[in-house]
Amino acid sequence: MSFTLQVLIFSSFPFILAILVLKSYISSSSSSKNHKNLPPSPPKLPLIGNLHQLGSSPHRSLHAIAQNYGPVMLLRFGSVPVLIVSSVKAAREMIKTHDLAFASRPALSIPRKLFYELKDIGFAEYGEYWRQLKSITVLHLLSHKRVQSYRQVREEEMDLMMEKIQKANESVVNLSGLLASLTNNIICRVTLGKTYDGRRFKRLFARAGELVGCFSVGSYIPSLRWVDRLSGIERKTNQVFKELDEFLDGVVDGHVTRKGDLATEYEDLVDILLDIQRDNRTGFQLNKRMIKATILDLLIGGTDTTSTSLEWAIAELLRHPQAMKKLQQEAREIGQGRSRIVEEDLEKMPYLKAVLKEALRLHTPLPLLVPHESTQDVKLFGYDIPSGTQVHINAWAIARDPSKWEAPEDFKPERFLSSSIDYKGLHYELIPFGAGRRRCPGIQFSIIINEIVLANLVYKFDLASMGEGSLDLSETNGITVSKKYPIMVSATPVNP
Ligand code: HEM
């Protein structure tokens, strides 16, 4: 930054601050005149509001603040009113009773750039466009039948991973890295028709994922939008978008040109989107930008979330040898000496399902879900919530609410053996995939990968953690909360 620019910025700062404080005073005095019954709020600073209180783990900081201000509290991130919902009762009222009012998303500047002006499913505002795209996703891309049809892809990629572990011959392997590659390969083959696992591809998607979770000052304090320019975040977003767009252009064009002359074993999701575009069978005209935005959503939304949840489950099993033993017993009784557990076996493995549920409860991969936004004035929990309020549901806090969960901090898969609580969006105490209209459409897709991989891993190997990091539960920062240190194991093959 040049000296003159610095002087200009810093000399104008007190002036900008004064205007903003005055503005916030005027608006707060005018809102108090409206006699709105707003939710409780912690004290805030001028200009930044409560942003300084978020820290590096916002789900933990917000949980701590909610202990004093209650399960429905109103914060300010810069100039944006942000509602934080932290109890089962409040989440149920929000999603069950007022789902429509809260079904939109805030238009944040980084997703807007990366996802083709919000032409994807995850960040599109609520309306006819989102409804059509979500229905295509649920009915054609991620339906039960479609997920079943990719069984061979799952099995081939899983076998490749097991071979790598076998070949390591009990020397230390980075299991976290293998799980990340496995889910990346499955999602790429299903979505794009082939694997992309080069360093450049992985780095591009890692940068895109990081950017989605990044805080852009301009989205919350419009008068300080220039900070995003100076910090380099705007340039980085534009660069990543350019590279993503070139990559996706190549993918879509490649699918168009090979049509007809190159027989493929299965239809991947780009083929299906192009078919829908061609026959216009849904009555909704898809264009290339919409197709690219949709693919990007599936790649970014499905990969890390799936591998992270499996990684947490394995970390907890390594920390709880009794639970590991119980799961191995279940797998070996079901497998009965066959070379592998198959997908038909999974329904007969209640402990496996309980382990994965318990891991999703304790280590919610997206602890604050994806932000929602109200599009009308609503009464929630007795409070007035104005239209245009951004909403974060602290699913991580809800999943350890002591009034709903006994010994909430303990890893106890057994709690699910005698309970009908599921993560599909009907039990608000466990909502790692969200609930209501905006619920994740990839539940089945990710759960079947995690079930089949975990079942076979413990069926074929005895895993011993190597190094302290494997058992350490520290978290990364970002929208998807993963294990900070990779799981390193030595895997001894067992003869089932
Ligand atoms: C363990 C794995 C996963 C977790 C924990 C997860 C979690 C979530 C959450 C919390 C949301 C937002 C819900 C809300 O706003 O209330 C979401 C939305 C979404 N997820 Fe997932 N997800 C997972 C896997 C997947 C997979 C495998 C795919 C696709 C291949 C996928 C695609 C999407 C899409 C497209 C949306 C946007 C839905 C909308 O806004 O209407 N997810 N997911």
Coordinates of N, CA and C in Angstrom, one line a residue, residues 57-60 304-313 316 355-370 393-401 405 408-409 411 416 423 428-435 440 473 475-483:
S57 N -13.2 -20.1 16.6 CA -14.2 -21.2 16.6 C -15.6 -20.6 16.9
P58 N -16.2 -20.0 15.9 CA -17.5 -19.2 16.2 C -18.5 -20.1 16.8
H59 N -18.6 -21.4 16.5 CA -19.7 -22.3 17.1 C -19.4 -22.3 18.6
R60 N -18.2 -22.4 19.0 CA -17.9 -22.5 20.5 C -18.1 -21.1 21.2
D304 N -15.4 -32.5 1.3 CA -14.8 -32.4 2.6 C -15.8 -32.8 3.7
T305 N -17.1 -32.5 3.5 CA -18.1 -32.8 4.6 C -18.1 -34.3 4.8
T306 N -18.1 -35.1 3.7 CA -18.2 -36.5 3.8 C -16.9 -37.1 4.4
S307 N -15.7 -36.7 3.9 CA -14.5 -37.3 4.5 C -14.3 -36.9 5.9
T308 N -14.7 -35.7 6.2 CA -14.5 -35.2 7.6 C -15.3 -36.0 8.6
S309 N -16.6 -36.3 8.2 CA -17.4 -37.0 9.2 C -16.9 -38.4 9.4
L310 N -16.3 -39.0 8.4 CA -15.8 -40.4 8.5 C -14.5 -40.3 9.4
E311 N -13.7 -39.3 9.1 CA -12.4 -39.1 9.9 C -12.7 -38.9 11.4
W312 N -13.7 -38.1 11.7 CA -14.1 -38.0 13.1 C -14.5 -39.3 13.8
A313 N -15.3 -40.1 13.0 CA -15.8 -41.3 13.5 C -14.6 -42.3 13.8
E316 N -12.7 -41.1 16.9 CA -13.4 -41.5 18.2 C -13.2 -43.0 18.5
V355 N -22.5 -45.6 15.5 CA -21.2 -44.9 15.6 C -21.1 -43.7 14.7
L356 N -21.6 -43.8 13.5 CA -21.6 -42.7 12.6 C -22.5 -41.5 13.1
K357 N -23.7 -41.9 13.6 CA -24.6 -40.9 14.2 C -23.9 -40.1 15.3
E358 N -23.3 -40.9 16.2 CA -22.6 -40.3 17.4 C -21.5 -39.4 16.9
A359 N -20.8 -39.7 15.9 CA -19.7 -38.9 15.4 C -20.3 -37.6 14.8
L360 N -21.4 -37.7 14.1 CA -22.0 -36.5 13.5 C -22.5 -35.6 14.6
R361 N -23.0 -36.2 15.7 CA -23.5 -35.4 16.8 C -22.4 -34.6 17.5
L362 N -21.3 -35.3 17.8 CA -20.2 -34.7 18.6 C -19.4 -33.8 17.7
H363 N -19.3 -34.1 16.4 CA -18.4 -33.3 15.5 C -19.2 -32.9 14.3
T364 N -20.2 -32.1 14.5 CA -21.0 -31.6 13.4 C -20.1 -30.9 12.3
P365 N -20.0 -31.5 11.1 CA -19.0 -31.0 10.2 C -19.2 -29.5 9.8
L366 N -20.5 -29.1 9.7 CA -20.8 -27.7 9.5 C -21.5 -27.2 10.7
P367 N -20.8 -26.8 11.8 CA -21.4 -26.6 13.1 C -22.5 -25.5 13.1
L368 N -22.4 -24.5 12.2 CA -23.4 -23.5 12.1 C -24.3 -23.6 10.9
L369 N -24.3 -24.8 10.3 CA -25.0 -25.1 9.0 C -24.5 -24.1 8.0
V370 N -25.5 -23.7 7.1 CA -25.2 -22.6 6.1 C -26.1 -21.5 6.5
I393 N -28.0 -21.3 12.7 CA -28.4 -22.3 13.7 C -27.2 -23.0 14.2
N394 N -27.0 -23.0 15.5 CA -25.8 -23.6 16.1 C -26.1 -25.1 16.3
A395 N -26.0 -25.9 15.3 CA -26.4 -27.3 15.4 C -25.4 -28.1 16.3
W396 N -24.2 -27.6 16.4 CA -23.2 -28.1 17.2 C -23.6 -28.0 18.7
A397 N -24.1 -26.8 19.1 CA -24.5 -26.5 20.4 C -25.8 -27.4 20.7
I398 N -26.7 -27.4 19.8 CA -27.9 -28.2 20.0 C -27.6 -29.6 20.2
A399 N -26.6 -30.2 19.6 CA -26.3 -31.6 19.7 C -25.6 -31.9 21.0
R400 N -25.3 -30.9 21.8 CA -24.8 -31.2 23.2 C -25.6 -30.5 24.2
D401 N -26.9 -30.3 23.9 CA -27.8 -29.6 24.9 C -28.0 -30.6 26.0
W405 N -29.6 -34.5 25.9 CA -28.6 -35.5 25.8 C -27.9 -35.8 27.1
P408 N -23.5 -35.3 27.4 CA -23.4 -34.9 26.0 C -22.0 -34.9 25.4
E409 N -21.0 -34.7 26.3 CA -19.6 -34.6 25.8 C -19.0 -36.0 25.6
F411 N -18.5 -39.8 24.0 CA -18.8 -40.6 22.8 C -19.4 -41.9 23.2
F416 N -27.8 -44.4 20.7 CA -28.7 -44.5 19.5 C -29.3 -45.9 19.3
Y423 N -30.8 -38.3 11.8 CA -30.2 -37.0 11.3 C -30.9 -36.5 10.1
Y428 N -35.0 -32.5 15.8 CA -34.2 -31.2 15.8 C -33.0 -31.3 16.8
E429 N -32.9 -32.3 17.6 CA -31.8 -32.4 18.5 C -30.5 -32.9 17.7
L430 N -30.7 -33.4 16.5 CA -29.6 -33.9 15.7 C -29.8 -33.4 14.2
I431 N -29.2 -32.3 13.9 CA -29.5 -31.7 12.5 C -28.1 -31.4 11.8
P432 N -27.2 -32.3 11.7 CA -26.0 -32.0 11.0 C -26.2 -31.7 9.5
F433 N -27.3 -32.2 9.0 CA -27.6 -31.9 7.6 C -28.6 -30.8 7.4
G434 N -28.9 -30.1 8.5 CA -30.0 -29.1 8.5 C -31.4 -29.8 8.4
A435 N -32.4 -29.0 8.2 CA -33.8 -29.5 8.2 C -34.6 -28.6 7.4
C440 N -29.9 -30.6 3.5 CA -28.9 -31.1 2.5 C -29.5 -32.3 1.7
L473 N -8.3 -34.2 19.4 CA -9.6 -33.7 18.8 C -9.6 -32.2 18.4
E475 N -9.7 -28.9 16.3 CA -10.4 -28.7 15.1 C -9.7 -27.6 14.2
T476 N -10.0 -27.7 12.9 CA -9.5 -26.7 12.0 C -10.5 -25.5 12.1
N477 N -10.1 -24.3 11.6 CA -11.1 -23.2 11.5 C -11.7 -23.2 10.1
G478 N -12.9 -22.7 9.9 CA -13.4 -22.6 8.6 C -14.9 -23.1 8.6
I479 N -15.6 -23.1 7.5 CA -17.0 -23.4 7.5 C -17.2 -24.9 7.7
T480 N -16.2 -25.8 7.2 CA -16.3 -27.2 7.5 C -15.2 -27.4 8.6
V481 N -15.6 -28.0 9.7 CA -14.7 -28.2 10.8 C -14.1 -29.6 10.8
S482 N -12.8 -29.7 10.4 CA -12.2 -31.0 10.3 C -11.3 -31.2 11.4
K483 N -10.7 -32.4 11.4 CA -9.7 -32.7 12.5 C -8.4 -32.0 12.1

